[in-house]
Amino acid sequence: MDILNKVKNDRETEKQLGWEGTFAEYLDLVKENPTIAQTAHSRVYNMIKNAGVKEKDNQKMYQFFGSAIFGLESAIESLVEEYFHPAARRLDVRKRILLLMGPVSGGKSTIVSLLKRGLEQYSRTDEGAVYAIKNCPMHEDPLHLIPQHLREDFYEEYGIRIEGSLSPLNTMRLEKEYGGRIEDVKVQRIFFSEDKRVGIGTFSPSDPKSQDIADLTGSIDFSTIAEFGSESDPRAYRFDGELNKANRGMMEFQEILKSDEKFLWHLLSLTQEGNFKAGRFALISADELIIAHTNESEYKSFISNKKNEALHSRMIVMPIPYNLKVSEEERIYQKMIQESDIADVHVAPHALRAAAIFSILTRLKESKKQTVDVVKKMRLYDGESVEGYNQIDVEDLLNEYSDEGMAGIDPRYVINRISSTIIRKEVPSINALDVLRSLKEGLNQHPSISKDDLEKYLNYISIARKEYDEIAKKEVQKAFVYSYEESAKTLMDNYLDNVEAYCNQNKLRDPLTGEEMNPDEKLMRSIEEQIGISENAKKGFREEILIRLSAYARKGKRFDYQSHERLREAIQKKLFADLKDVVKITTSSKTPNESQLKKINEVIARLIDEHGYNSVSANELLRYVGSLLNR
């Protein structure tokens, strides 16, 4: 009964939010809160802005899209700042169709869906309240009632510009129902709803031979002509096309470039002049955002046709590429799995990361810089520290190609292969090797992969496998080291004490005997060699560590083993090197003794409790890492 109570409460809330009054009373509301009279573009922009904006690395992060769009911060920022923001300020871009252009499964439809659902919710808030002439099929703006010759006076008094003319139907109603008294015209608050066709519309082209333009602009109701006497009587016209119903909000034009020309020409007048032609009437005003989406090949074909120049000039094209960050790609897969019927299947940690590594590699282009391979590029894009590179290098890489991310493996393919793995394996758990194997097997069946790409993609599967191998070894390493963080801290503190003494040419004091000792060169080299620091380079590396240590101390910050990327890697590798033989013997022994069995059980328990594995995936991981170490 809880859900029925919530439905009832929702119904009651909508009743409480409802408002009805005369145009004179509506003007009092407008005077008190001028944002009520905002345009459709302004409403969309304010909805996005009010959801919250954060800034990270000079990048604006719009919270409105944050729960469903991952890794497209730059594209979203361009969309908001280059289209919605200036359009909200009544600049010329609002007179353009917004065309989202990008590869399949890249997020275009998700963005449109978010805007639609967002507007539905926003119209139920005080900030997004929308008012319309009562019983108007187009939910017309009440301010259209103000005569054209008085609008300058209205602007001086209210500070609001009125655009658009009163529709033919409301012009007739004003005379016949209200005797020309605009102050008595009934106004009501409306709530956007795609299902109820209020303020949100969707047009999808079908066979041009059978589809009627009435789907866009409405049509004559022939059954009423006998009653009203003429086809030009607005009461004999059904204002029920998508352009009519989407007035005050937004209309999604699906597959716009596949539409017949007769449907597209109506958009020219609507976008440029804010009106469209329907029936035997004067131009009908409409205030709505037209948003469409297409893929790159269709767009190139469209612009190559000279006949489309007029429509092309009325478009703002926003590229929506694939995400290029591994960590964000993981989130996409997690979201898709949670929304599916396979959400109850255990996906072992890092299985989705292995798939994400493969996907991102297929979307990256080889850098023009010879020192940067695709793996380095992938890590830099994901925010990882790579020796010798900084944020400026990342920005340079991002600017190398304007179309990077417009091709490659799409998220749906990966989820389809994961689903295939689960169904075929028929167990409640899958791991990274299962996923990579399934991705590899599916490449031959992928319709759009050429022979050259296939060879490249198979290589990327191998790279993803190698990346996973390193992750798997580190995972087992952490589980084998009892209190891993404490062991790492102890080893690092010991190293730092020795480095400080070495750089300052001091001696260390033995904590037990009090005896003075030289810095432990053997210990320092055993750690530095893990990351390839040569004998000649050791002095520079140690001085770099000491400078970083001093900088942290000056700022009152605590230096730990996570504070220096390369030192952290060296500490991890040193700990694992010391344990490698133990891990090898323990994981590969067919008949482990009591001590080994105890150790295995401890490690499995730690993998389950602290690392997110279940008993099946933890045992599979141990066996796999054992085989890696025994090669």
Coordinates of N, CA and C in Angstrom, one line a residue, residues 51-155:
A51 N 20.3 23.0 -10.5 CA 20.7 21.7 -10.0 C 22.1 21.7 -9.4
G52 N 22.9 22.8 -9.6 CA 24.2 22.9 -9.0 C 25.3 22.8 -10.1
V53 N 26.3 23.6 -9.8 CA 27.5 23.6 -10.7 C 28.8 23.6 -9.8
K54 N 29.6 22.6 -10.1 CA 30.9 22.5 -9.4 C 32.0 22.8 -10.4
E55 N 33.2 23.1 -9.9 CA 34.4 23.3 -10.8 C 35.5 22.4 -10.3
K56 N 36.1 21.7 -11.3 CA 37.2 20.8 -11.0 C 38.2 20.9 -12.2
D57 N 39.4 21.3 -11.9 CA 40.5 21.4 -12.9 C 40.0 22.3 -14.0
N58 N 39.5 23.5 -13.6 CA 39.0 24.5 -14.6 C 37.9 24.0 -15.5
Q59 N 37.2 23.0 -15.0 CA 36.1 22.4 -15.8 C 34.8 22.5 -15.0
K60 N 33.8 23.0 -15.6 CA 32.5 23.1 -14.9 C 31.8 21.8 -15.0
M61 N 31.3 21.3 -13.8 CA 30.6 20.0 -13.7 C 29.1 20.3 -13.4
Y62 N 28.2 20.1 -14.3 CA 26.8 20.3 -14.1 C 26.1 19.1 -13.4
Q63 N 25.7 19.3 -12.2 CA 25.1 18.2 -11.4 C 23.8 17.7 -12.1
F64 N 23.2 18.5 -12.8 CA 21.9 18.0 -13.5 C 22.2 16.7 -14.3
F65 N 23.3 16.7 -14.9 CA 23.6 15.5 -15.8 C 24.5 14.5 -15.0
G66 N 24.9 14.8 -13.8 CA 25.9 14.0 -13.1 C 25.5 12.5 -12.8
S67 N 24.2 12.3 -12.7 CA 23.8 10.9 -12.3 C 23.6 10.0 -13.5
A68 N 23.7 10.5 -14.7 CA 23.4 9.6 -15.8 C 24.5 9.7 -16.9
I69 N 25.2 10.9 -17.0 CA 26.2 11.1 -18.1 C 27.6 11.1 -17.4
F70 N 28.4 10.2 -17.9 CA 29.7 10.1 -17.3 C 30.9 10.4 -18.3
G71 N 31.8 11.1 -17.9 CA 33.0 11.4 -18.7 C 32.8 12.3 -19.8
L72 N 31.7 13.1 -19.9 CA 31.5 14.0 -21.0 C 31.4 15.4 -20.5
E73 N 32.2 15.7 -19.5 CA 32.1 17.1 -18.9 C 32.4 18.2 -19.9
S74 N 33.4 18.0 -20.8 CA 33.7 19.0 -21.7 C 32.5 19.3 -22.7
A75 N 32.0 18.1 -23.2 CA 30.8 18.2 -24.1 C 29.6 18.9 -23.5
I76 N 29.4 18.5 -22.2 CA 28.2 19.1 -21.5 C 28.5 20.6 -21.2
E77 N 29.7 21.0 -20.9 CA 30.0 22.4 -20.6 C 29.8 23.2 -21.9
S78 N 30.2 22.7 -23.1 CA 30.0 23.3 -24.3 C 28.5 23.5 -24.6
L79 N 27.8 22.4 -24.4 CA 26.3 22.4 -24.6 C 25.6 23.5 -23.8
V80 N 26.0 23.6 -22.5 CA 25.4 24.6 -21.6 C 25.8 26.0 -21.9
E81 N 27.2 26.2 -22.0 CA 27.7 27.5 -22.2 C 27.6 28.1 -23.6
E82 N 27.6 27.2 -24.6 CA 27.6 27.7 -25.9 C 26.2 27.7 -26.6
Y83 N 25.3 27.0 -25.9 CA 23.9 27.0 -26.5 C 22.9 27.5 -25.4
F84 N 22.7 26.8 -24.4 CA 21.6 27.1 -23.4 C 21.8 28.4 -22.7
H85 N 23.0 28.8 -22.4 CA 23.2 30.1 -21.7 C 22.9 31.2 -22.6
P86 N 23.6 31.3 -23.8 CA 23.3 32.5 -24.6 C 21.8 32.5 -25.1
A87 N 21.2 31.3 -25.3 CA 19.8 31.2 -25.7 C 18.9 31.7 -24.7
A88 N 19.3 31.5 -23.4 CA 18.5 32.0 -22.3 C 18.5 33.5 -22.2
R89 N 19.6 34.1 -22.7 CA 19.8 35.6 -22.8 C 19.2 36.2 -24.1
R90 N 18.4 35.4 -24.8 CA 17.7 35.8 -26.0 C 18.7 36.2 -27.1
L91 N 19.9 35.6 -27.1 CA 20.8 35.8 -28.2 C 20.4 34.9 -29.4
D92 N 21.1 35.1 -30.5 CA 20.6 34.5 -31.7 C 20.7 33.0 -31.8
V93 N 21.5 32.3 -30.9 CA 21.5 30.9 -31.0 C 20.2 30.2 -30.6
R94 N 19.3 31.0 -29.9 CA 18.0 30.4 -29.6 C 17.2 30.2 -30.8
K95 N 17.6 30.8 -31.9 CA 16.8 30.7 -33.2 C 17.4 29.6 -34.0
R96 N 18.0 28.6 -33.4 CA 18.7 27.5 -34.1 C 18.1 26.2 -33.5
I97 N 18.1 25.2 -34.3 CA 17.8 23.8 -33.9 C 19.0 23.3 -33.2
L98 N 18.9 22.7 -32.0 CA 20.1 22.1 -31.4 C 20.2 20.6 -31.9
L99 N 21.3 20.4 -32.5 CA 21.6 19.0 -33.1 C 22.7 18.4 -32.4
L100 N 22.4 17.3 -31.6 CA 23.5 16.5 -31.0 C 24.0 15.5 -31.9
M101 N 25.3 15.5 -32.2 CA 25.9 14.6 -33.2 C 27.0 13.8 -32.6
G102 N 26.9 12.5 -32.7 CA 27.9 11.6 -32.1 C 27.6 10.2 -32.4
P103 N 28.5 9.3 -32.0 CA 28.4 7.9 -32.3 C 27.2 7.2 -31.5
V104 N 26.9 6.0 -32.0 CA 25.8 5.3 -31.3 C 26.1 5.0 -29.9
S105 N 25.1 5.0 -29.0 CA 25.3 4.7 -27.6 C 26.3 5.6 -26.9
G106 N 26.3 6.9 -27.4 CA 27.3 7.8 -26.8 C 26.7 8.7 -25.8
G107 N 25.4 8.7 -25.6 CA 24.7 9.5 -24.6 C 23.8 10.6 -25.1
K108 N 23.6 10.7 -26.4 CA 22.7 11.7 -27.0 C 21.3 11.6 -26.5
S109 N 20.7 10.4 -26.7 CA 19.4 10.1 -26.2 C 19.2 10.3 -24.7
T110 N 20.2 9.9 -24.0 CA 20.2 10.1 -22.5 C 20.1 11.6 -22.2
I111 N 20.9 12.4 -22.9 CA 20.8 13.8 -22.6 C 19.4 14.4 -22.8
V112 N 18.8 14.0 -24.0 CA 17.5 14.5 -24.3 C 16.5 14.0 -23.3
S113 N 16.6 12.7 -22.9 CA 15.7 12.2 -21.9 C 15.8 12.9 -20.6
L114 N 17.0 13.2 -20.2 CA 17.2 13.9 -18.9 C 16.6 15.3 -19.0
L115 N 16.7 16.0 -20.1 CA 16.1 17.3 -20.2 C 14.5 17.2 -20.1
K116 N 14.0 16.2 -20.8 CA 12.5 16.0 -20.7 C 12.0 15.7 -19.3
R117 N 12.7 14.7 -18.7 CA 12.2 14.4 -17.3 C 12.5 15.5 -16.3
G118 N 13.6 16.2 -16.6 CA 13.9 17.4 -15.8 C 12.9 18.5 -15.9
L119 N 12.5 18.8 -17.1 CA 11.4 19.8 -17.3 C 10.1 19.4 -16.6
E120 N 9.8 18.2 -16.6 CA 8.5 17.7 -16.0 C 8.6 18.0 -14.5
Q121 N 9.8 17.7 -13.9 CA 9.9 17.9 -12.4 C 10.0 19.4 -12.2
Y122 N 10.8 20.1 -13.0 CA 11.0 21.6 -12.8 C 9.7 22.4 -12.8
S123 N 8.8 22.0 -13.7 CA 7.5 22.7 -13.8 C 6.7 22.6 -12.6
R124 N 7.1 21.7 -11.7 CA 6.4 21.5 -10.4 C 7.0 22.2 -9.3
T125 N 8.1 23.0 -9.6 CA 8.7 23.8 -8.5 C 8.3 25.3 -8.7
D126 N 8.6 26.1 -7.7 CA 8.3 27.5 -7.7 C 9.1 28.2 -8.8
E127 N 10.4 27.8 -8.9 CA 11.3 28.5 -9.9 C 10.9 28.1 -11.3
G128 N 10.3 26.9 -11.6 CA 10.0 26.5 -12.9 C 8.5 26.6 -13.3
A129 N 7.7 27.3 -12.5 CA 6.3 27.3 -12.7 C 5.9 27.9 -14.0
V130 N 4.9 27.3 -14.7 CA 4.5 27.7 -16.0 C 3.0 28.0 -16.0
Y131 N 2.6 29.1 -16.6 CA 1.2 29.5 -16.6 C 0.8 29.6 -18.1
A132 N -0.5 29.3 -18.3 CA -1.0 29.3 -19.7 C -2.5 29.7 -19.7
I133 N -2.9 30.2 -20.9 CA -4.3 30.5 -21.0 C -5.2 29.2 -20.9
K134 N -6.1 29.3 -20.0 CA -6.9 28.1 -19.7 C -7.6 27.5 -20.9
N135 N -7.6 26.2 -21.0 CA -8.2 25.4 -22.1 C -7.7 25.7 -23.5
C136 N -6.4 26.2 -23.5 CA -5.7 26.4 -24.8 C -5.0 25.1 -25.1
P137 N -5.3 24.6 -26.3 CA -4.6 23.3 -26.7 C -3.1 23.5 -26.8
M138 N -2.6 24.7 -27.0 CA -1.2 25.0 -27.2 C -0.5 25.6 -25.9
H139 N -1.3 25.6 -24.8 CA -0.8 26.1 -23.6 C -0.2 27.5 -23.8
E140 N -0.9 28.4 -24.4 CA -0.3 29.6 -24.9 C 0.1 30.6 -23.7
D141 N 1.2 31.3 -23.9 CA 1.7 32.3 -22.9 C 0.6 33.4 -22.8
P142 N 0.1 33.6 -21.5 CA -0.9 34.6 -21.3 C -0.5 36.0 -21.7
L143 N 0.8 36.3 -21.7 CA 1.2 37.6 -22.1 C 1.0 38.0 -23.6
H144 N 0.7 37.0 -24.4 CA 0.3 37.2 -25.8 C -1.0 38.0 -25.9
L145 N -1.7 38.1 -24.8 CA -3.0 38.9 -24.7 C -2.7 40.4 -24.8
I146 N -1.5 40.8 -24.4 CA -1.2 42.2 -24.5 C -1.1 42.6 -25.9
P147 N -1.9 43.6 -26.4 CA -1.8 44.1 -27.8 C -0.4 44.5 -28.2
Q148 N -0.1 44.4 -29.4 CA 1.3 44.7 -29.9 C 1.6 46.2 -29.6
H149 N 0.7 47.1 -29.8 CA 1.0 48.5 -29.7 C 1.2 48.9 -28.2
L150 N 0.9 48.1 -27.3 CA 1.1 48.4 -25.8 C 2.3 47.6 -25.2
R151 N 3.0 46.9 -26.0 CA 4.0 46.0 -25.4 C 5.3 46.8 -25.0
E152 N 5.5 48.0 -25.6 CA 6.6 48.8 -25.2 C 6.3 49.4 -23.8
D153 N 5.0 49.8 -23.6 CA 4.6 50.3 -22.3 C 4.7 49.2 -21.2
F154 N 4.3 48.0 -21.6 CA 4.4 46.8 -20.7 C 5.9 46.6 -20.3
Y155 N 6.8 46.7 -21.3 CA 8.2 46.5 -21.0 C 8.7 47.5 -20.0

